Coordinates of C-alpha atoms and ligand atoms in Angstrom, one line a residue:
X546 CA -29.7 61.2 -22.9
X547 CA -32.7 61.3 -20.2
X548 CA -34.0 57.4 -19.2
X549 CA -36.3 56.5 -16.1
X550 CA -35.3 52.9 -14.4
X551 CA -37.3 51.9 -11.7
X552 CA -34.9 50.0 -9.0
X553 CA -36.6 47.1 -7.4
X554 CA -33.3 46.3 -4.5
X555 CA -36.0 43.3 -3.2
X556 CA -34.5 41.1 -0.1
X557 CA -31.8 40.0 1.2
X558 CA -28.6 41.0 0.0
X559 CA -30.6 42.8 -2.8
X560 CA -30.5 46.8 -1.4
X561 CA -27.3 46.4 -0.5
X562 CA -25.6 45.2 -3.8
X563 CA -28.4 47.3 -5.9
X564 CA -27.2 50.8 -4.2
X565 CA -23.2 50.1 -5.4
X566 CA -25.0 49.6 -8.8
X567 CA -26.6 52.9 -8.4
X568 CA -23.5 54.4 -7.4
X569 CA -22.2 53.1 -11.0
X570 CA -25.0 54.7 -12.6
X571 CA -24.8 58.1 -11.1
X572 CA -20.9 58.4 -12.2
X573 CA -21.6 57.2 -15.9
X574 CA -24.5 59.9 -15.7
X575 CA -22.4 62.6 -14.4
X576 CA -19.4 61.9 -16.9
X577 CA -21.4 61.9 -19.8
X578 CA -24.0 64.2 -19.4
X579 CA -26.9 62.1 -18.8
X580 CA -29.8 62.0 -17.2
X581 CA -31.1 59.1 -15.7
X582 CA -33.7 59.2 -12.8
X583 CA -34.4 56.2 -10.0
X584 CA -37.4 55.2 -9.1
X585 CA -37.3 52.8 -5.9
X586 CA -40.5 50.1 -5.5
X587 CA -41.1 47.0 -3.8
X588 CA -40.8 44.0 -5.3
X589 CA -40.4 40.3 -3.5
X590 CA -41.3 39.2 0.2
X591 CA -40.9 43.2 1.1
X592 CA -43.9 43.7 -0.9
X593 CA -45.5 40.6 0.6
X594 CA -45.3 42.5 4.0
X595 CA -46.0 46.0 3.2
X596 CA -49.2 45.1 0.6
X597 CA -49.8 41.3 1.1
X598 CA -48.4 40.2 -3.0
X599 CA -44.9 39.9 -4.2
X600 CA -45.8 42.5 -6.9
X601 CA -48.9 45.2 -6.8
X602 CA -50.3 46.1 -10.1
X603 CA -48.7 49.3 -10.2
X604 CA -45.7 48.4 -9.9
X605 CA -45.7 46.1 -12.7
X606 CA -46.9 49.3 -14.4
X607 CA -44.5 51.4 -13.3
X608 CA -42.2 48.9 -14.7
X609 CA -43.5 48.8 -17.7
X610 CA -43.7 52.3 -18.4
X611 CA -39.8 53.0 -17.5
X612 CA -37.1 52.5 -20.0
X613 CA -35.2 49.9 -17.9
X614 CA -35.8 47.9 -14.4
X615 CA -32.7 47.0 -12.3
X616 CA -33.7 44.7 -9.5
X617 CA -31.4 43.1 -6.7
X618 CA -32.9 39.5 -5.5
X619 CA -35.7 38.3 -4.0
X620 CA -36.4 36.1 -1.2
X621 CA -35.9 34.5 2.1
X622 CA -36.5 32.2 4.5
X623 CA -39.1 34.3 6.0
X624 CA -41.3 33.6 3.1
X625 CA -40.1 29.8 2.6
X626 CA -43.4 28.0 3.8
X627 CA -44.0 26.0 1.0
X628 CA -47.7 26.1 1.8
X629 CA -47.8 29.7 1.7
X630 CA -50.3 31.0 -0.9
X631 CA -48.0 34.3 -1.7
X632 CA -44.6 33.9 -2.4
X633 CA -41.6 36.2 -3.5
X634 CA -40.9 34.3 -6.6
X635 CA -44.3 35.1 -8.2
X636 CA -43.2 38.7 -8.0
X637 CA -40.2 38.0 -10.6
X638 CA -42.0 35.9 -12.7
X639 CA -44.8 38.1 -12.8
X640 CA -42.5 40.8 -13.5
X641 CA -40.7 38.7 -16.2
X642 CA -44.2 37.9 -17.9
X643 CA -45.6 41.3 -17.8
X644 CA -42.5 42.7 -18.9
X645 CA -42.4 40.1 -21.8
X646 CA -38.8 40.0 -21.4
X647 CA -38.8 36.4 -23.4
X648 CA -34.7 36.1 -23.5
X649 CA -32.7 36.1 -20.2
X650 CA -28.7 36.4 -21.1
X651 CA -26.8 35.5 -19.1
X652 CA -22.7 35.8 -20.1
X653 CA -20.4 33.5 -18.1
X654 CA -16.5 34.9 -18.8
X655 CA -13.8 33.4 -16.9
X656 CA -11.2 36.4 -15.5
X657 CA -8.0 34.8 -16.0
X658 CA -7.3 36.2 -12.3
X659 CA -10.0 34.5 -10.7
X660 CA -9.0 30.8 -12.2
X661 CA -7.8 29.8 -9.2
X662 CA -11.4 30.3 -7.7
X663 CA -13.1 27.9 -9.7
X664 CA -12.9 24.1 -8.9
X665 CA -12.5 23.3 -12.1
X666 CA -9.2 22.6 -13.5
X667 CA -7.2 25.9 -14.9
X668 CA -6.6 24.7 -18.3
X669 CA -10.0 23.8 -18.7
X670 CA -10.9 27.2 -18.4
X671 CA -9.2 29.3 -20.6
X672 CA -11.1 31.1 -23.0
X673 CA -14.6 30.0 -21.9
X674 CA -16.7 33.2 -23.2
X675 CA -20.2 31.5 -23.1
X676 CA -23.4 33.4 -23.6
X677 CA -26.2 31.2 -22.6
X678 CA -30.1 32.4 -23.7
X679 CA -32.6 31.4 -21.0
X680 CA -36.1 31.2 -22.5
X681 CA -38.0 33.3 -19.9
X682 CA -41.5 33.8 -20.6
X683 CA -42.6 30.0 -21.4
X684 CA -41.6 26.2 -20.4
X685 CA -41.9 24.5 -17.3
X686 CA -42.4 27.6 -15.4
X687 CA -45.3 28.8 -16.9
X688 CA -47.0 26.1 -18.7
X689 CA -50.7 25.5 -18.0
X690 CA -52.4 23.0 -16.5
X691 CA -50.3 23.3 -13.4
X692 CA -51.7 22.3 -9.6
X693 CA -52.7 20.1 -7.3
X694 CA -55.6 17.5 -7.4
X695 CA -56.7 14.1 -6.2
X696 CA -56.7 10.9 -8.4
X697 CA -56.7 7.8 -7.3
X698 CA -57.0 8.4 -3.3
X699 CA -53.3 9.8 -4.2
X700 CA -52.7 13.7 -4.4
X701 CA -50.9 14.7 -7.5
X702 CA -48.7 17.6 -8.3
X703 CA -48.9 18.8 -11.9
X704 CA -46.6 21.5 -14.2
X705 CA -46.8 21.2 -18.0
X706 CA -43.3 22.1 -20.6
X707 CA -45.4 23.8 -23.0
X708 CA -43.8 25.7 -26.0
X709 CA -45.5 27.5 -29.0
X710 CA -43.7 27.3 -32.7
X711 CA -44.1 31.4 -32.0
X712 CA -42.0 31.4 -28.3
X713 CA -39.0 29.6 -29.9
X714 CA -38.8 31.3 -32.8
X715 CA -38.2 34.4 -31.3
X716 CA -35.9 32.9 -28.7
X717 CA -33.6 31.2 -31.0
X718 CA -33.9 34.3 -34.1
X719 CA -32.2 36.5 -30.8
X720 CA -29.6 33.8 -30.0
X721 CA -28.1 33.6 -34.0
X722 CA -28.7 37.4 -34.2
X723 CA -26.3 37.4 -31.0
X724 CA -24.3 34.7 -32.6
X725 CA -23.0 36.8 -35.4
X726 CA -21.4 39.4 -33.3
X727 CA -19.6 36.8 -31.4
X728 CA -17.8 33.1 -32.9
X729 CA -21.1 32.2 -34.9
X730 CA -21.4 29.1 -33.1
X731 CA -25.2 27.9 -31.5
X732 CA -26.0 25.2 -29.5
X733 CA -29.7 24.4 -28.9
X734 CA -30.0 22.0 -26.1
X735 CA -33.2 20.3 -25.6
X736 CA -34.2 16.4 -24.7
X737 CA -35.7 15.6 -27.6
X738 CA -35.2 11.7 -27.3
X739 CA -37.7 12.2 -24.7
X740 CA -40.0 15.5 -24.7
X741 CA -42.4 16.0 -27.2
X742 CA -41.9 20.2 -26.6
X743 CA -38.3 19.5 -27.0
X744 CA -38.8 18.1 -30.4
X745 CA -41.0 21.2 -31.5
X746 CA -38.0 23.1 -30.1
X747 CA -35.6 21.5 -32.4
X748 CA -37.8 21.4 -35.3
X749 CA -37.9 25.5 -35.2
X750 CA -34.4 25.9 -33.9
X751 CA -33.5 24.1 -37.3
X752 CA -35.7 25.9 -39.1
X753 CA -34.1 29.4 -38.0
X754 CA -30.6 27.6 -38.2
X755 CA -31.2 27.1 -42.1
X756 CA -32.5 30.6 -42.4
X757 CA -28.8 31.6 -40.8
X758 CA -26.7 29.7 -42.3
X759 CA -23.5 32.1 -41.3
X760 CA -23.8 30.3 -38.2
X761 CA -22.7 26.9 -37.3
X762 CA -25.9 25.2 -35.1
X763 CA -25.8 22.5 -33.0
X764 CA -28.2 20.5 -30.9
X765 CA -27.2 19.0 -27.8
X766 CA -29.3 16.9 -25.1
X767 CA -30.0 18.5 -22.1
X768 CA -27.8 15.8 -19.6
X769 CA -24.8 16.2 -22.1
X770 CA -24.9 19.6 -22.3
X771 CA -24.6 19.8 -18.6
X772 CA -21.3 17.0 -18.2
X773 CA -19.4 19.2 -21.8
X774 CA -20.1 22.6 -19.3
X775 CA -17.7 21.3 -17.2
X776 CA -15.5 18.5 -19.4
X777 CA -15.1 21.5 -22.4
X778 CA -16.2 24.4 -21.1
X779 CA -14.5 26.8 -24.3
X780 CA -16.5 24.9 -26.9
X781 CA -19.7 26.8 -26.3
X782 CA -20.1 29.9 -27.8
X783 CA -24.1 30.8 -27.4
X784 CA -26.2 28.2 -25.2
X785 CA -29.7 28.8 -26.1
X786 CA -32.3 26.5 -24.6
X787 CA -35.9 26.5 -22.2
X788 CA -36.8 28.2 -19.4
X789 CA -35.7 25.0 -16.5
X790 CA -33.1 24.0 -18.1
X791 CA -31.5 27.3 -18.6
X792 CA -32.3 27.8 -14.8
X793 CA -30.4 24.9 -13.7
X794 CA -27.3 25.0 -16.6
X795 CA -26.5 28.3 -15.7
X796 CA -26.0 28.2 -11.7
X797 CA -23.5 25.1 -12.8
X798 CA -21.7 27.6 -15.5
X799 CA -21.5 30.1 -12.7
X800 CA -19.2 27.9 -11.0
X801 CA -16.8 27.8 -13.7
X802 CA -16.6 32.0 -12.8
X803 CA -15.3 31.5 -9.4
X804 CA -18.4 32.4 -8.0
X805 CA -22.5 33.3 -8.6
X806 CA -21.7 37.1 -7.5
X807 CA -19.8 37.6 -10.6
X808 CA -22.5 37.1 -13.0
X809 CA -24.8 39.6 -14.5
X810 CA -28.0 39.2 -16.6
X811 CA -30.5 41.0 -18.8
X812 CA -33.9 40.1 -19.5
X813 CA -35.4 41.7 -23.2
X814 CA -38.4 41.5 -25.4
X815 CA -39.9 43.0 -28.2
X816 CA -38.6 46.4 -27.5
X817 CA -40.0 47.2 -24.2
X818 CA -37.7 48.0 -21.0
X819 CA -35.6 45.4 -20.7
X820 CA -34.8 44.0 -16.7
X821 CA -31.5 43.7 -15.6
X822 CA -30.3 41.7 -12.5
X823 CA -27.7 39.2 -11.3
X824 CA -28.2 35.7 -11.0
X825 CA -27.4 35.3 -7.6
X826 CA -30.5 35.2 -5.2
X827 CA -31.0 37.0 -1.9
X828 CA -28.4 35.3 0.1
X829 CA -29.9 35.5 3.4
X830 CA -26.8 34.1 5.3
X831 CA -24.9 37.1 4.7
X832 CA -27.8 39.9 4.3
X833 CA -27.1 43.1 6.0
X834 CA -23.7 42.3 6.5
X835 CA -21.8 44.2 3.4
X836 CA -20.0 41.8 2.2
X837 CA -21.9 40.8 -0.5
X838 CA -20.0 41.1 -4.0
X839 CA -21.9 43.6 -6.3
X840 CA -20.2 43.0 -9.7
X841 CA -23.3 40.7 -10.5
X842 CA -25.2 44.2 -10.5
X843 CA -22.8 46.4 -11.4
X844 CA -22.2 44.4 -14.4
X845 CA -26.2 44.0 -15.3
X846 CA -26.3 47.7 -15.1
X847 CA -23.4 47.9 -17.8
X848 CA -25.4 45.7 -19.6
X849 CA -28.3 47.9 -19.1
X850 CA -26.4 50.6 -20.7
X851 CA -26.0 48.5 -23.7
X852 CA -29.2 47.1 -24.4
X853 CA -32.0 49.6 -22.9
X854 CA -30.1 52.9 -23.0
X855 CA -28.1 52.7 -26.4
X856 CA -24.5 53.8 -24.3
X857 CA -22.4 51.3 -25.7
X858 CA -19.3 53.3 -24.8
X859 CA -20.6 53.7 -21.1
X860 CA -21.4 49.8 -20.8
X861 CA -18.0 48.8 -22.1
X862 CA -16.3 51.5 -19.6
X863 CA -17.9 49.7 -16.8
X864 CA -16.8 46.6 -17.8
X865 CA -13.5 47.5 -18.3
X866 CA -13.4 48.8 -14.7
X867 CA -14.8 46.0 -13.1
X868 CA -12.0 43.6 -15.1
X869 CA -9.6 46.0 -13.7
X870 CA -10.5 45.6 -10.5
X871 CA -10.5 42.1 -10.3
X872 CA -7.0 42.2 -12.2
X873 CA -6.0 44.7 -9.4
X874 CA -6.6 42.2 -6.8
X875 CA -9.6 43.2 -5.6
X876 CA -11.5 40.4 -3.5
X877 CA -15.0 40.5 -1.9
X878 CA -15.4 37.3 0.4
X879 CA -16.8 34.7 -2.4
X880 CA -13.5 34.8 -3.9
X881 CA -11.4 34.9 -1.0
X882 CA -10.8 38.5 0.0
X883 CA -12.1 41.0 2.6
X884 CA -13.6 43.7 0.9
X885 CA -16.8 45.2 2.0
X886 CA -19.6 45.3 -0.6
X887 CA -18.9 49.2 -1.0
X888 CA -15.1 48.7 -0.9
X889 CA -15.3 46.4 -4.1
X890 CA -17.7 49.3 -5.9
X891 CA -14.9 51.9 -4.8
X892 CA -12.6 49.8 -6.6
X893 CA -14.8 49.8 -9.6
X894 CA -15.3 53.8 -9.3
X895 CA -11.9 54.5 -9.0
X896 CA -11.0 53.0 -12.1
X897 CA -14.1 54.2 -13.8
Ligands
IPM1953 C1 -33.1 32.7 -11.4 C2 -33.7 32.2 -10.1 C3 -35.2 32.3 -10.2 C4 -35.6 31.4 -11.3 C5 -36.0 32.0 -8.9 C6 -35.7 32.9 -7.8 C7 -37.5 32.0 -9.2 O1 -33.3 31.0 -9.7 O2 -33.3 33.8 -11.8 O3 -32.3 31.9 -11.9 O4 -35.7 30.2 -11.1 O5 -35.8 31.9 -12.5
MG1954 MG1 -31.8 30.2 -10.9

């Protein structure tokens, strides 16, 4: 197998946590015969310094015209002023949107070794194997009008929750597709007692349910969804909902992981090259010290495997090894230990 991923390691702890994952890579490669060739751009408040935007045109190209993109984090408080016209942010989204990468999964498993890390209660969390589906490409982070304007002698601040029938289609069709290969349970949280694009949402998510009717669906307001992720964790199987509200819902189900480093993610579309990453941001506070954990990456590249580069096998190997590791003790400083960024990818390698 030959595949091309470009490699955006961004800011922050990103190249540092990004080059374990490569690491990964390269021994999966080597073991199996393939090849699979890096191609390292900018990408985030880098490319803010070194070309004055978050993402230049050809990188988004080069992006697009690779089989996969494996990015780190972007960010920093070197880029915070929130007057600033460029920021790092507009780099990923612009990334997400020119990708089309529409569905952003983002697993949350609970390593029966690391309960102990979580705040939540132990008993709470056994067997919570959630797979929540971010809409990525739409919603509050994209809608238009969105801006600043006078009214009133009062300066207002506008963004607009706009969904097509089209966008949650697609979104929802993914989640009971996903839904079969797992417990064929959906949950489609919304707040439709309130928004009128939450009520469109639920109209189609009803519509697909019906047309799957292997698969138990549920709908759930946004506010309850967020108290049952931490009352009843386990009952969740797939979590499918918009763009915000998957944002904010799955930094609170990283918690119930032990920590945000943990936590990998893929982005896909309609076929194109799918963008892998881990939801933890740039972590500035402990950038360039190497003690970042990298099993966020190192687990979005397994799940690059799966879904860009057809290695099931390979994927499942990685995170077998990563599951090992943690079973073997191994700690990076988020949950507790005093392994080095690379000492934790060792681990993984060793048991590769
Ligand atoms: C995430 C992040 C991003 C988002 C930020 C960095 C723009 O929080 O991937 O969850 O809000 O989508
Ligand atoms: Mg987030």
């Amino acid at each position: 197998m030959k595949a091309t991923i470009v490699v955006l390691p961004g800011d922050g702890i990103g190249p540092e946590v990004t080059a374990e994952a490569l690491r990964v890579l390269g021994a999966v490669a080597r073991k199996g015969g393939h090849e699979l060739r890096f191609e390292e751009r900018l990408m985030g408040g880098c490319s803010i310094d070194a070309h004055g935007v978050a993402l230049t045109p050809e990188v988004l190209r080069d992006c697009q015209a690779a089989d996969a993109v494996l990015l780190g984090a972007v960010g920093g408080p070197k880029w915070d002023d929130p007057r600033a016209k460029v920021r790092p942010e507009q780099g990923l989204l612009g990334l997400r949107k020119g990708l089309g990468v529409f569905a952003n999964l983002r697993p949350v498993r609970v390593h029966p070794a690391l309960v102990d890390a979580s705040p939540l209660k132990a008993d709470r969390l056994v067997g919570v194997d959630i797979l929540v589906i971010r809409e990525l490409t739409g919603g509050l982070y994209f809608g238009e009008p969105k801006g600043r304007h006078m009214k009133d002698g009062h300066e207002h601040a506008v963004d607009t929750l706009d969904y097509a029938d089209y966008e949650v289609r697609r979104v929802t069709e993914l989640a009971f597709r996903l839904a079969k290969g797992r417990r064929r349970k959906v949950t489609s949280v919304d707040k439709a007692n309130v928004l009128e694009s939450s009520r469109l949402w639920r109209q189609v998510a009803t519509a697909v349910g019906q047309e799957n009717p292997d698969v138990a669906l549920d709908h759930m307001l946004v506010d309850t969804a967020a108290m049952r992720l931490v009352q009843a964790p386990a009952s969740f199987d797939v979590l499918v909902t918009e763009n915000m509200f998957g944002d904010i819902l799955t930094d609170e189900a990283a918690v119930l992981a032990g920590s945000m480093g943990m936590l990998p993610s893929a982005s896909l579309g309609a076929g194109g090259p799918g963008l892998y990453e881990p939801i933890h941001g740039s972590a500035p506070d402990i950038a360039g010290k190497g003690i970042a954990n990298p099993l966020g990456t190192i687990l979005s590249a397994a799940m690059m495997l799966r879904h860009s580069l057809g290695l099931e096998e390979e994927a499942a190997a990685v995170e077998r090894a990563a599951e090992a590791a943690i079973t073997g003790g191994a700690r990076t400083a988020d949950l507790g230990g005093t392994l080095s960024t690379r000492a934790m990818a060792d681990e993984v390698l060793r048991r590769l």
